Amino acid sequence: MDEQTRKELTAWLEFYQELGIEGFYRRKPGAGETQPHFEAAQPAQPAVAPPPKSAAPPMPTRAVPAPEPPKPVAHATLPPAVIRPPSPAFNLFEAPPPPRSGPETLEQIREDLGDCRRCKLAPTRKTIVFGDGNPHAKLVFIGEGPGADEDEQGIPFVGRAGKLLNRMMQTVGLKREDVYICNVVKCRPPGNRTPEKDEVDSCSPFLYRQIEAIKPRLICCLGAPAVRTVLGIKEGITKIRGQFYNFGSTKALATVHPAYILRNPREEKILREDFEKIRDFLKGV
Ligand code: SF4
């Protein structure tokens, strides 16, 4: 190898070294070629865009001793992609179900949900509380998440808050079997805490599919988490309650969660007022 070639080769080797490429292998001359070729092995670091073919390689800025000719090495390959095995507790990587053509039924959505482990509420729940009621209801109530009683029985709103909800419905002439009731998340948050964003993000697609399957005329969001999820409104519930909003072609009403009334019994009249609005709305549809 003459001195000029050696210098050029040195410059190229330093250039590749700066890109994180350490290994090279020598390819045998192809047909019509007389010289062997040295080719860069695959980098083990994130890919860096190669220099344009027309661009000259950057020249060294300092004098360097002439290196030994590169020794051929085995062609390195990138390590295989790391695929995490599903966690037995919950599995964020669970594939979403394939889209269906045509309208879905609640049974199909429940089937897709399966023994869901898509969020961190899965390990502590006893039962998935999917929803309950008339699949063709004009009115859908949406709460924030199951409590202890719901977790035991697998039915939404069966505890004290559920009994208050039933009583409110009765006062305005609604029957529980005529409505549909579900929650933003379908598994009980530990200690009845508010569902966290990642939990809502994992679970709410099933809620939207339930709404789409039922096609109610009115959605009643019970409490701030339901209002935030369904309507995207972050203001305090006591400020925005009693008002109707658009949710696609459906109307939505925001009101307080019955559990709030259990803690503040003097406020019961505001829930009754909102239920009277629901009754009046449903009379007109
Ligand atoms: S809360 Fe929803 S997303 Fe999370 S595990 Fe339960 S059903 Fe699945």
Coordinates of C-alpha atoms and ligand atoms in Angstrom, one line a residue:
M1 CA 0.0 0.0 0.0
D2 CA 1.5 3.3 -1.0
E3 CA 1.8 6.3 1.4
Q4 CA -1.1 8.3 -0.2
T5 CA -3.5 5.3 0.0
R6 CA -2.5 4.7 3.6
K7 CA -3.3 8.3 4.5
E8 CA -6.6 8.2 2.8
L9 CA -7.5 4.9 4.5
T10 CA -6.5 6.4 7.9
A11 CA -8.8 9.3 7.3
W12 CA -11.7 7.0 6.4
L13 CA -11.1 4.8 9.4
E14 CA -11.1 7.8 11.8
F15 CA -14.2 9.1 10.2
Y16 CA -16.1 5.8 10.8
Q17 CA -14.7 5.5 14.3
E18 CA -16.3 8.8 15.1
L19 CA -19.6 7.4 13.9
G20 CA -19.1 4.5 16.4
I21 CA -18.1 1.9 13.7
E22 CA -15.3 -0.2 15.0
G23 CA -15.3 -3.4 13.0
F24 CA -14.6 -3.9 9.3
Y25 CA -14.4 -7.0 7.1
R26 CA -12.8 -7.6 3.8
R27 CA -14.8 -8.7 0.9
K28 CA -13.2 -10.7 -1.9
P29 CA -12.7 -8.9 -5.2
G30 CA -15.8 -9.3 -7.4
A31 CA -15.9 -10.0 -11.1
G32 CA -13.8 -7.4 -12.9
E33 CA -12.3 -6.1 -9.6
T34 CA -8.7 -6.5 -8.7
Q35 CA -8.6 -5.0 -5.2
P36 CA -10.2 -6.3 -2.1
H37 CA -12.8 -4.0 -0.4
F38 CA -13.0 -3.2 3.2
E39 CA -16.6 -2.6 4.4
A40 CA -17.9 -1.2 7.6
A41 CA -19.6 -3.7 9.9
Q42 CA -23.0 -2.7 11.3
P43 CA -22.9 -0.1 14.0
A44 CA -24.1 -1.2 17.4
Q45 CA -25.2 2.3 18.2
P46 CA -28.3 4.2 16.9
A47 CA -28.1 4.7 13.1
V48 CA -26.4 7.8 11.9
A49 CA -27.1 9.1 8.4
P50 CA -24.2 8.2 6.1
P51 CA -22.4 11.0 4.3
P52 CA -23.7 11.8 0.8
K53 CA -21.9 9.8 -1.8
S54 CA -20.6 12.9 -3.5
A55 CA -19.2 14.4 -0.3
A56 CA -15.6 14.0 0.5
P57 CA -14.8 12.3 3.9
P58 CA -13.9 14.8 6.6
M59 CA -10.1 15.0 6.8
P60 CA -8.3 14.5 10.1
T61 CA -7.4 17.7 11.9
R62 CA -4.3 16.3 13.6
A63 CA -1.4 14.1 12.6
V64 CA -1.9 10.5 13.4
P65 CA 0.5 7.6 13.2
A66 CA -0.1 5.3 10.3
P67 CA -2.3 2.4 11.5
E68 CA -1.8 -1.2 10.9
P69 CA -4.0 -2.4 8.0
P70 CA -7.4 -3.4 9.4
K71 CA -7.8 -7.1 10.2
P72 CA -10.8 -8.8 8.7
V73 CA -13.5 -9.5 11.3
A74 CA -16.7 -11.3 11.2
H75 CA -19.6 -9.3 9.9
A76 CA -21.4 -7.9 12.9
T77 CA -25.2 -8.0 13.0
L78 CA -27.6 -5.8 15.0
P79 CA -28.9 -7.6 18.1
P80 CA -32.5 -8.9 17.6
A81 CA -35.2 -6.5 18.8
V82 CA -36.0 -6.9 22.4
I83 CA -39.6 -8.2 22.9
R84 CA -40.8 -8.1 26.4
P85 CA -42.7 -11.1 27.5
P86 CA -46.2 -10.2 28.8
S87 CA -46.3 -9.5 32.4
P88 CA -48.6 -11.8 34.4
A89 CA -49.9 -8.8 36.2
F90 CA -50.8 -6.4 33.4
N91 CA -49.7 -6.1 29.8
L92 CA -49.4 -2.7 28.2
F93 CA -48.4 -4.3 25.0
E94 CA -51.7 -6.3 24.5
A95 CA -52.6 -5.8 20.9
P96 CA -55.8 -3.9 20.3
P97 CA -58.6 -6.0 18.8
P98 CA -58.9 -5.8 15.0
P99 CA -61.4 -3.3 13.8
R100 CA -64.8 -4.7 12.9
S101 CA -66.8 -3.7 9.9
G102 CA -70.3 -2.6 10.7
P103 CA -71.9 -1.8 14.1
E104 CA -70.7 -3.6 17.1
T105 CA -72.7 -5.2 19.9
L106 CA -72.0 -4.8 23.5
E107 CA -71.3 -8.6 23.6
Q108 CA -68.6 -8.2 21.0
I109 CA -67.0 -5.4 22.9
R110 CA -67.0 -7.4 26.1
E111 CA -65.5 -10.3 24.3
D112 CA -62.7 -8.0 23.0
L113 CA -62.1 -6.7 26.5
G114 CA -61.6 -10.3 27.6
D115 CA -59.7 -10.9 30.9
C116 CA -58.2 -7.4 30.4
R117 CA -54.8 -6.6 31.7
R118 CA -54.1 -3.5 29.7
C119 CA -53.5 -1.3 32.7
K120 CA -52.2 -1.4 36.3
L121 CA -55.6 -1.8 37.8
A122 CA -55.8 -5.4 36.7
P123 CA -53.8 -7.0 39.5
T124 CA -55.9 -5.5 42.3
R125 CA -59.4 -5.9 40.8
K126 CA -61.6 -8.9 41.6
T127 CA -64.1 -8.4 38.8
I128 CA -64.2 -6.4 35.6
V129 CA -67.3 -4.2 35.8
F130 CA -68.2 -3.8 32.1
G131 CA -71.6 -2.2 32.3
D132 CA -75.2 -3.0 33.0
G133 CA -78.6 -2.2 31.6
N134 CA -80.5 -1.8 28.4
P135 CA -78.3 -2.1 25.3
H136 CA -80.7 0.2 23.4
A137 CA -81.1 2.8 26.1
K138 CA -81.8 6.4 25.3
L139 CA -79.8 7.4 28.4
V140 CA -76.3 6.2 29.5
F141 CA -74.9 7.1 32.9
I142 CA -71.1 7.1 33.1
G143 CA -69.3 7.1 36.5
E144 CA -65.6 7.1 37.2
G145 CA -64.9 3.6 38.3
P146 CA -66.2 0.6 40.3
G147 CA -66.1 0.7 44.1
A148 CA -65.8 -2.2 46.5
D149 CA -69.3 -3.5 46.1
E150 CA -69.2 -3.2 42.4
D151 CA -65.8 -5.0 42.4
E152 CA -67.4 -7.9 44.3
Q153 CA -70.6 -8.1 42.2
G154 CA -69.4 -7.1 38.8
I155 CA -72.3 -4.7 38.4
P156 CA -71.9 -0.9 38.4
F157 CA -73.5 1.4 40.9
V158 CA -74.7 -1.3 43.4
G159 CA -73.3 0.3 46.6
R160 CA -74.5 3.3 48.5
A161 CA -73.9 5.7 45.6
G162 CA -75.8 3.3 43.3
K163 CA -78.8 3.2 45.7
L164 CA -78.9 7.0 45.6
L165 CA -78.7 6.9 41.8
N166 CA -81.6 4.5 41.7
R167 CA -83.6 6.8 44.0
M168 CA -82.9 9.8 41.9
M169 CA -84.1 8.0 38.8
Q170 CA -87.3 7.0 40.6
T171 CA -88.0 10.6 41.5
V172 CA -88.1 11.5 37.9
G173 CA -89.9 8.4 36.7
L174 CA -86.9 6.6 35.2
K175 CA -86.3 2.8 35.7
R176 CA -82.9 1.4 36.1
E177 CA -83.7 -1.4 33.5
D178 CA -84.4 1.3 30.9
V179 CA -81.0 3.0 31.1
Y180 CA -77.4 1.7 30.7
I181 CA -74.8 2.4 33.4
C182 CA -71.0 2.1 33.1
N183 CA -67.8 3.7 34.2
V184 CA -64.7 5.3 32.7
V185 CA -62.5 2.5 34.0
K186 CA -63.8 -1.0 34.4
C187 CA -61.6 -2.1 37.3
R188 CA -61.7 -0.8 40.8
P189 CA -58.9 1.7 41.6
P190 CA -57.2 0.7 44.9
G191 CA -58.8 2.5 47.8
N192 CA -61.4 4.0 45.4
R193 CA -58.9 6.6 44.3
T194 CA -59.5 8.6 41.1
P195 CA -58.4 6.7 38.0
E196 CA -55.1 7.9 36.7
K197 CA -54.5 9.1 33.2
D198 CA -52.8 6.0 31.9
E199 CA -55.6 3.9 33.2
V200 CA -58.2 6.1 31.6
D201 CA -56.3 6.1 28.4
S202 CA -56.2 2.2 28.4
C203 CA -59.8 1.7 29.3
S204 CA -61.7 4.6 27.7
P205 CA -61.6 3.2 24.1
F206 CA -63.9 0.5 25.3
L207 CA -66.2 3.1 26.8
Y208 CA -66.4 5.0 23.5
R209 CA -67.2 1.7 21.7
Q210 CA -70.0 1.0 24.2
I211 CA -71.5 4.5 23.6
E212 CA -71.2 3.9 19.8
A213 CA -72.9 0.5 20.1
I214 CA -75.8 1.8 22.3
K215 CA -76.2 5.2 20.4
P216 CA -78.0 6.9 23.3
R217 CA -79.8 10.2 22.9
L218 CA -78.3 11.5 26.2
I219 CA -75.1 10.7 28.2
C220 CA -75.1 11.7 31.8
C221 CA -71.5 12.1 33.1
L222 CA -71.5 11.6 36.9
G223 CA -68.5 13.5 38.4
A224 CA -65.4 15.2 37.2
P225 CA -63.4 12.2 35.9
A226 CA -66.3 11.2 33.6
V227 CA -66.7 14.8 32.4
R228 CA -63.0 15.0 31.7
T229 CA -62.9 11.8 29.8
V230 CA -66.1 12.1 27.8
L231 CA -66.3 15.9 27.3
G232 CA -62.7 16.9 27.8
I233 CA -63.7 19.6 30.2
K234 CA -61.3 20.2 33.1
E235 CA -63.3 22.9 35.0
G236 CA -64.7 22.0 38.4
I237 CA -67.8 19.9 38.2
T238 CA -69.9 22.3 40.4
K239 CA -69.3 25.0 37.9
I240 CA -70.3 23.2 34.8
R241 CA -72.9 20.8 36.1
G242 CA -76.5 21.0 34.9
Q243 CA -75.4 22.0 31.4
F244 CA -75.8 20.1 28.1
Y245 CA -72.9 19.6 25.8
N246 CA -72.5 18.0 22.4
F247 CA -70.8 14.6 22.1
G248 CA -70.9 13.8 18.4
S249 CA -74.6 13.6 17.5
T250 CA -75.4 12.8 21.2
K251 CA -76.1 15.3 24.0
A252 CA -74.3 15.0 27.2
L253 CA -75.1 16.4 30.6
A254 CA -72.6 16.9 33.4
T255 CA -73.6 16.5 37.0
V256 CA -72.1 15.5 40.3
H257 CA -71.3 12.0 41.3
P258 CA -73.8 10.5 43.8
A259 CA -70.9 9.8 46.1
Y260 CA -70.4 13.6 46.3
I261 CA -74.0 13.9 47.6
L262 CA -73.4 11.1 50.1
R263 CA -70.6 13.3 51.5
N264 CA -72.6 16.5 51.1
P265 CA -76.2 15.5 51.8
R266 CA -77.3 19.2 51.8
E267 CA -76.4 19.4 48.1
E268 CA -78.9 16.7 47.1
K269 CA -81.1 19.3 45.5
I270 CA -78.6 20.0 42.8
L271 CA -78.6 16.3 41.7
R272 CA -82.4 16.3 41.7
E273 CA -82.4 19.5 39.6
D274 CA -80.1 17.8 37.0
F275 CA -82.2 14.7 37.0
E276 CA -85.3 16.8 36.3
K277 CA -83.4 18.2 33.3
I278 CA -82.7 14.7 32.1
R279 CA -86.4 13.8 32.4
D280 CA -87.4 16.9 30.4
F281 CA -84.8 16.2 27.7
L282 CA -85.9 12.6 27.3
K283 CA -89.6 13.7 27.0
G284 CA -88.6 15.6 23.8
V285 CA -86.8 12.8 22.0
Ligands
SF4_1 S1 -59.3 -0.7 34.0 FE1 -59.9 -1.2 31.9 S2 -57.9 -1.2 30.7 FE2 -57.5 -1.4 32.9 S3 -57.3 -3.6 33.3 FE3 -59.4 -3.0 33.8 S4 -60.6 -3.3 31.9 FE4 -58.4 -3.3 31.4

